[in-house]
């Protein structure tokens, strides 16, 4: 292994010739040796010890022939994305590769129930003839004393042995699988949302808006935003058109917000009584949302407003145990104080990475952001983002939507179908694709819509509702401080404040002073979590000591670059982690990935893809032993330097070709024609786009 590492590390400088030197290397390289640590820090450069700083890489012409030979296999690192039709055609051409899962598991061609109609290949001998060689190492399922479910398709087939039991251990360790019956109902638009629609109707947010009412609402919202952006209205609605039904004003509604909540409460109280009279088989199933009206009529209940008022005297005799908690009391169900919170991270924050962070000390985990419209359309790929591992003892999901009806229906559906500890609503995502749909950070410009989303969502489920925001949409126009006092009254259990505006993206430093200000202005029933640039245990300690009212700190990019940050915080030390220890952490991620995505060829390449996405962040870590000043700051740019051994030098390379080489050490050679391009801009010091 050491010879392989040395050989790969020797190619690092050649691969680096393929790209121009960074501005820091070209303009500051010769002064780095003479500059003091303080001078380097003032220029946002990492104060690397002089003995580890290396001269600029040789010019491209010096080793042009060698560089061409090395880069040849990686010439397609960046390639145009193939269309779905082209990918489908390629899959048909390679049909012999796709052995039927049932045949692979049992090694019996007659075991498939679809026989000749099966879309997979049943020729075992043809599959073995073209199957790639086994990967070095042990099958991740066998290593965990589980029976491998992939049989002949497993890339570690040679290490299989007879194990008592079955291959259902994976299903037992993972939760929140997407129910096929639920998907069918969503596809056919037959899923009903009794609680959400009732609350939306009481607030005048259900159905298509009449033009006159929409125009009246627009003028009201503009007037109030001009006077005071935080002043609530009695009935508010968004005039923009969403993919879900928008809102219809009820002409005779003239009731303040608090009374509206109380008005629909009797209908919510009827649910436990309805469940007592229903059949046990119907409890907790998909039919809860489909047949609730039918069961209500059968038991003498009605969902109409008049009937609810008539039954108010009957529901008073119910015991306190049958009543749902008021939104303001939900904060008692979950406590974020002093817990290490792994931020929801798109693409990289997948289930295997969260498992890894749990091993390294994370307390709270949250799934990747899922779009409400995709969930309501029954997209299996979006529902996969809600998957949970049994090791995630305090787990939430994050959703993103534009309108109260879309978000509240999604919340009700998740509460019914999944096992989660809290639901987080994203109101701070800066991505253009999200903002252009009036979601994410775009909601910061519509506080009345924010109020409606949180109020409706928190009032229809007992699962705690949290929100995540940024300071503002535009730089210099902070507005969360004017809303923070009301957010707790809307029904939110906690709010996470990222100390940057949408326009900043990830440039400049997070404004923690503003986070402290908002925290002190928040109501006592609202937990405030800070987010931004937490990269060491000293950062964590400083934020907690500067603002004791702060419940916790959310850790995002710090965990991407060094997931052992959770260990550092709990042990209160700077971990000078070695390259071997970092490689073992990557091995754990690969093992978790193969158990999640599969140990067949498709699962191996999926694991490789997400490993490479993660490596596009980890290369930015500078080992503690190489720094003159510790800890490293997240915005430091290092000069050209080398590590204490060949593997460490390879891990700090910013070349995608070297990331591929690291993946080959763990998952074997890449397939012929393999390409990879990072999905995200991993450099925090890239110039932010104008919001």
GROMACS .gro file of C-alpha atoms in nm, residues 397-629:
model
  233
  397UNK     CA    1  -3.590   1.650   0.792
  398UNK     CA    2  -3.567   1.979   0.605
  399UNK     CA    3  -3.824   2.085   0.347
  400UNK     CA    4  -3.846   2.388   0.122
  401UNK     CA    5  -4.160   2.536  -0.029
  402UNK     CA    6  -4.309   2.862  -0.148
  403UNK     CA    7  -4.667   2.869  -0.020
  404UNK     CA    8  -4.859   2.778   0.296
  405UNK     CA    9  -5.074   2.515   0.126
  406UNK     CA   10  -4.776   2.331  -0.028
  407UNK     CA   11  -4.567   2.335   0.289
  408UNK     CA   12  -4.848   2.245   0.531
  409UNK     CA   13  -4.964   1.950   0.322
  410UNK     CA   14  -4.607   1.825   0.303
  411UNK     CA   15  -4.571   1.860   0.680
  412UNK     CA   16  -4.889   1.662   0.738
  413UNK     CA   17  -4.777   1.391   0.495
  414UNK     CA   18  -4.430   1.359   0.652
  415UNK     CA   19  -4.580   1.346   1.000
  416UNK     CA   20  -4.807   1.065   0.885
  417UNK     CA   21  -4.557   0.860   0.684
  418UNK     CA   22  -4.217   0.912   0.851
  419UNK     CA   23  -4.054   0.882   1.191
  420UNK     CA   24  -3.885   1.215   1.261
  421UNK     CA   25  -3.815   1.421   1.572
  422UNK     CA   26  -3.864   1.761   1.407
  423UNK     CA   27  -3.938   1.918   1.069
  424UNK     CA   28  -3.724   2.211   0.957
  425UNK     CA   29  -3.856   2.459   0.699
  426UNK     CA   30  -3.582   2.621   0.492
  427UNK     CA   31  -3.628   2.996   0.448
  428UNK     CA   32  -3.267   3.081   0.374
  429UNK     CA   33  -3.147   2.876   0.075
  430UNK     CA   34  -2.957   3.114  -0.158
  431UNK     CA   35  -2.957   2.893  -0.470
  432UNK     CA   36  -3.101   3.070  -0.774
  433UNK     CA   37  -3.317   2.773  -0.877
  434UNK     CA   38  -3.487   2.778  -0.537
  435UNK     CA   39  -3.514   3.156  -0.501
  436UNK     CA   40  -3.666   3.192  -0.849
  437UNK     CA   41  -3.953   2.971  -0.730
  438UNK     CA   42  -4.022   3.213  -0.442
  439UNK     CA   43  -3.881   2.966  -0.190
  440UNK     CA   44  -3.577   2.968   0.035
  441UNK     CA   45  -3.430   3.316   0.083
  442UNK     CA   46  -3.707   3.470  -0.128
  443UNK     CA   47  -3.942   3.425   0.169
  444UNK     CA   48  -3.734   3.677   0.366
  445UNK     CA   49  -3.897   3.946   0.152
  446UNK     CA   50  -4.245   3.818   0.242
  447UNK     CA   51  -4.278   3.806   0.623
  448UNK     CA   52  -4.656   3.763   0.605
  449UNK     CA   53  -4.612   3.450   0.399
  450UNK     CA   54  -4.348   3.328   0.643
  451UNK     CA   55  -4.600   3.374   0.923
  452UNK     CA   56  -4.871   3.183   0.737
  453UNK     CA   57  -4.638   2.892   0.655
  454UNK     CA   58  -4.517   2.851   1.013
  455UNK     CA   59  -4.856   2.909   1.172
  456UNK     CA   60  -5.042   2.656   0.958
  457UNK     CA   61  -4.767   2.392   0.970
  458UNK     CA   62  -4.718   2.408   1.346
  459UNK     CA   63  -5.089   2.394   1.424
  460UNK     CA   64  -5.170   2.074   1.235
  461UNK     CA   65  -4.903   1.836   1.371
  462UNK     CA   66  -4.748   1.764   1.709
  463UNK     CA   67  -4.402   1.721   1.558
  464UNK     CA   68  -4.197   2.032   1.645
  465UNK     CA   69  -4.152   2.277   1.358
  466UNK     CA   70  -3.823   2.466   1.322
  467UNK     CA   71  -3.712   2.716   1.058
  468UNK     CA   72  -3.377   2.815   0.911
  469UNK     CA   73  -3.320   3.171   0.786
  470UNK     CA   74  -3.047   3.412   0.681
  471UNK     CA   75  -3.005   3.765   0.809
  472UNK     CA   76  -3.171   3.916   0.501
  473UNK     CA   77  -3.206   3.886   0.128
  474UNK     CA   78  -2.996   4.192   0.037
  475UNK     CA   79  -2.675   4.291   0.210
  476UNK     CA   80  -2.720   4.570   0.463
  477UNK     CA   81  -3.097   4.523   0.493
  478UNK     CA   82  -3.125   4.286   0.790
  479UNK     CA   83  -3.478   4.208   0.896
  480UNK     CA   84  -3.478   3.895   1.114
  481UNK     CA   85  -3.429   4.111   1.424
  482UNK     CA   86  -3.770   4.268   1.358
  483UNK     CA   87  -3.936   3.926   1.320
  484UNK     CA   88  -3.763   3.724   1.591
  485UNK     CA   89  -4.002   3.833   1.867
  486UNK     CA   90  -4.301   3.701   1.669
  487UNK     CA   91  -4.157   3.375   1.532
  488UNK     CA   92  -4.212   3.193   1.861
  489UNK     CA   93  -4.575   3.307   1.867
  490UNK     CA   94  -4.623   3.172   1.516
  491UNK     CA   95  -4.562   2.823   1.653
  492UNK     CA   96  -4.196   2.751   1.572
  493UNK     CA   97  -3.996   2.558   1.831
  494UNK     CA   98  -3.654   2.682   1.716
  495UNK     CA   99  -3.499   2.909   1.455
  496UNK     CA  100  -3.153   2.872   1.304
  497UNK     CA  101  -2.995   3.200   1.190
  498UNK     CA  102  -2.716   3.184   0.934
  499UNK     CA  103  -2.514   3.501   0.986
  500UNK     CA  104  -2.504   3.601   0.619
  501UNK     CA  105  -2.746   3.754   0.372
  502UNK     CA  106  -2.857   3.578   0.059
  503UNK     CA  107  -2.654   3.820  -0.149
  504UNK     CA  108  -2.337   3.726   0.042
  505UNK     CA  109  -2.376   3.355  -0.027
  506UNK     CA  110  -2.066   3.228   0.158
  507UNK     CA  111  -1.836   3.525   0.116
  508UNK     CA  112  -1.704   3.731   0.409
  509UNK     CA  113  -1.740   3.618   0.767
  510UNK     CA  114  -2.068   3.534   0.938
  511UNK     CA  115  -2.212   3.822   1.143
  512UNK     CA  116  -2.232   3.665   1.488
  513UNK     CA  117  -2.294   3.999   1.659
  514UNK     CA  118  -2.622   4.020   1.469
  515UNK     CA  119  -2.704   3.661   1.568
  516UNK     CA  120  -2.645   3.755   1.933
  517UNK     CA  121  -2.874   4.058   1.893
  518UNK     CA  122  -3.154   3.846   1.749
  519UNK     CA  123  -3.109   3.583   2.020
  520UNK     CA  124  -3.153   3.837   2.297
  521UNK     CA  125  -3.466   3.977   2.130
  522UNK     CA  126  -3.628   3.634   2.091
  523UNK     CA  127  -3.915   3.522   2.310
  524UNK     CA  128  -3.842   3.278   2.590
  525UNK     CA  129  -4.036   2.997   2.419
  526UNK     CA  130  -3.814   3.009   2.106
  527UNK     CA  131  -3.474   2.841   2.088
  528UNK     CA  132  -3.220   3.022   1.871
  529UNK     CA  133  -2.938   2.833   1.697
  530UNK     CA  134  -2.646   3.016   1.538
  531UNK     CA  135  -2.484   2.909   1.212
  532UNK     CA  136  -2.173   3.017   1.025
  533UNK     CA  137  -1.795   2.959   1.030
  534UNK     CA  138  -1.778   2.721   1.328
  535UNK     CA  139  -1.448   2.548   1.253
  536UNK     CA  140  -1.294   2.461   1.590
  537UNK     CA  141  -1.387   2.406   1.953
  538UNK     CA  142  -1.265   2.761   2.025
  539UNK     CA  143  -1.528   2.901   1.788
  540UNK     CA  144  -1.795   2.695   1.964
  541UNK     CA  145  -1.681   2.808   2.309
  542UNK     CA  146  -1.665   3.174   2.206
  543UNK     CA  147  -2.018   3.183   2.069
  544UNK     CA  148  -2.160   3.006   2.372
  545UNK     CA  149  -1.978   3.234   2.618
  546UNK     CA  150  -2.050   3.557   2.427
  547UNK     CA  151  -2.423   3.479   2.421
  548UNK     CA  152  -2.542   3.236   2.691
  549UNK     CA  153  -2.898   3.269   2.558
  550UNK     CA  154  -2.787   3.090   2.240
  551UNK     CA  155  -2.916   2.732   2.249
  552UNK     CA  156  -2.658   2.577   2.018
  553UNK     CA  157  -2.447   2.621   1.705
  554UNK     CA  158  -2.515   2.447   1.376
  555UNK     CA  159  -2.204   2.314   1.201
  556UNK     CA  160  -2.204   2.296   0.820
  557UNK     CA  161  -1.891   2.350   0.612
  558UNK     CA  162  -1.673   2.285   0.916
  559UNK     CA  163  -1.810   1.930   0.925
  560UNK     CA  164  -1.762   1.888   0.551
  561UNK     CA  165  -1.395   1.983   0.568
  562UNK     CA  166  -1.321   1.797   0.891
  563UNK     CA  167  -1.606   1.582   1.027
  564UNK     CA  168  -1.397   1.510   1.338
  565UNK     CA  169  -1.480   1.866   1.454
  566UNK     CA  170  -1.749   1.709   1.674
  567UNK     CA  171  -1.481   1.505   1.852
  568UNK     CA  172  -1.267   1.816   1.895
  569UNK     CA  173  -1.554   2.009   2.056
  570UNK     CA  174  -1.647   1.728   2.294
  571UNK     CA  175  -1.287   1.662   2.392
  572UNK     CA  176  -1.189   2.033   2.386
  573UNK     CA  177  -0.872   1.985   2.184
  574UNK     CA  178  -0.717   2.045   1.843
  575UNK     CA  179  -0.683   1.701   1.689
  576UNK     CA  180  -0.359   1.677   1.489
  577UNK     CA  181  -0.505   1.395   1.287
  578UNK     CA  182  -0.267   1.186   1.077
  579UNK     CA  183  -0.317   1.088   0.714
  580UNK     CA  184  -0.371   0.726   0.821
  581UNK     CA  185  -0.648   0.827   1.061
  582UNK     CA  186  -0.811   1.035   0.788
  583UNK     CA  187  -0.794   0.738   0.552
  584UNK     CA  188  -0.965   0.519   0.812
  585UNK     CA  189  -1.246   0.776   0.837
  586UNK     CA  190  -1.285   0.758   0.460
  587UNK     CA  191  -1.295   0.379   0.482
  588UNK     CA  192  -1.580   0.406   0.732
  589UNK     CA  193  -1.769   0.635   0.492
  590UNK     CA  194  -1.716   0.387   0.208
  591UNK     CA  195  -1.841   0.100   0.425
  592UNK     CA  196  -2.151   0.296   0.526
  593UNK     CA  197  -2.203   0.396   0.161
  594UNK     CA  198  -2.186   0.040   0.031
  595UNK     CA  199  -2.432  -0.073   0.296
  596UNK     CA  200  -2.670   0.209   0.197
  597UNK     CA  201  -2.638   0.220  -0.184
  598UNK     CA  202  -2.535  -0.142  -0.239
  599UNK     CA  203  -2.220  -0.347  -0.295
  600UNK     CA  204  -2.292  -0.422  -0.661
  601UNK     CA  205  -2.138  -0.222  -0.946
  602UNK     CA  206  -2.406   0.046  -0.934
  603UNK     CA  207  -2.375   0.084  -0.558
  604UNK     CA  208  -1.995   0.102  -0.578
  605UNK     CA  209  -2.005   0.381  -0.836
  606UNK     CA  210  -2.273   0.571  -0.643
  607UNK     CA  211  -2.056   0.550  -0.332
  608UNK     CA  212  -1.757   0.668  -0.535
  609UNK     CA  213  -1.954   0.966  -0.667
  610UNK     CA  214  -2.051   1.088  -0.321
  611UNK     CA  215  -1.702   1.019  -0.187
  612UNK     CA  216  -1.560   1.245  -0.459
  613UNK     CA  217  -1.813   1.515  -0.378
  614UNK     CA  218  -1.699   1.500  -0.017
  615UNK     CA  219  -1.329   1.506  -0.116
  616UNK     CA  220  -1.396   1.832  -0.299
  617UNK     CA  221  -1.423   1.982   0.050
  618UNK     CA  222  -1.177   1.780   0.259
  619UNK     CA  223  -0.871   1.889   0.061
  620UNK     CA  224  -0.905   2.232   0.223
  621UNK     CA  225  -0.812   2.094   0.563
  622UNK     CA  226  -0.461   2.198   0.679
  623UNK     CA  227  -0.312   1.960   0.939
  624UNK     CA  228  -0.253   2.119   1.279
  625UNK     CA  229   0.112   2.014   1.280
  626UNK     CA  230   0.182   2.221   0.968
  627UNK     CA  231   0.048   2.551   1.105
  628UNK     CA  232   0.242   2.820   1.287
  629UNK     CA  233  -0.084   2.957   1.430
   0.00000   0.00000   0.00000
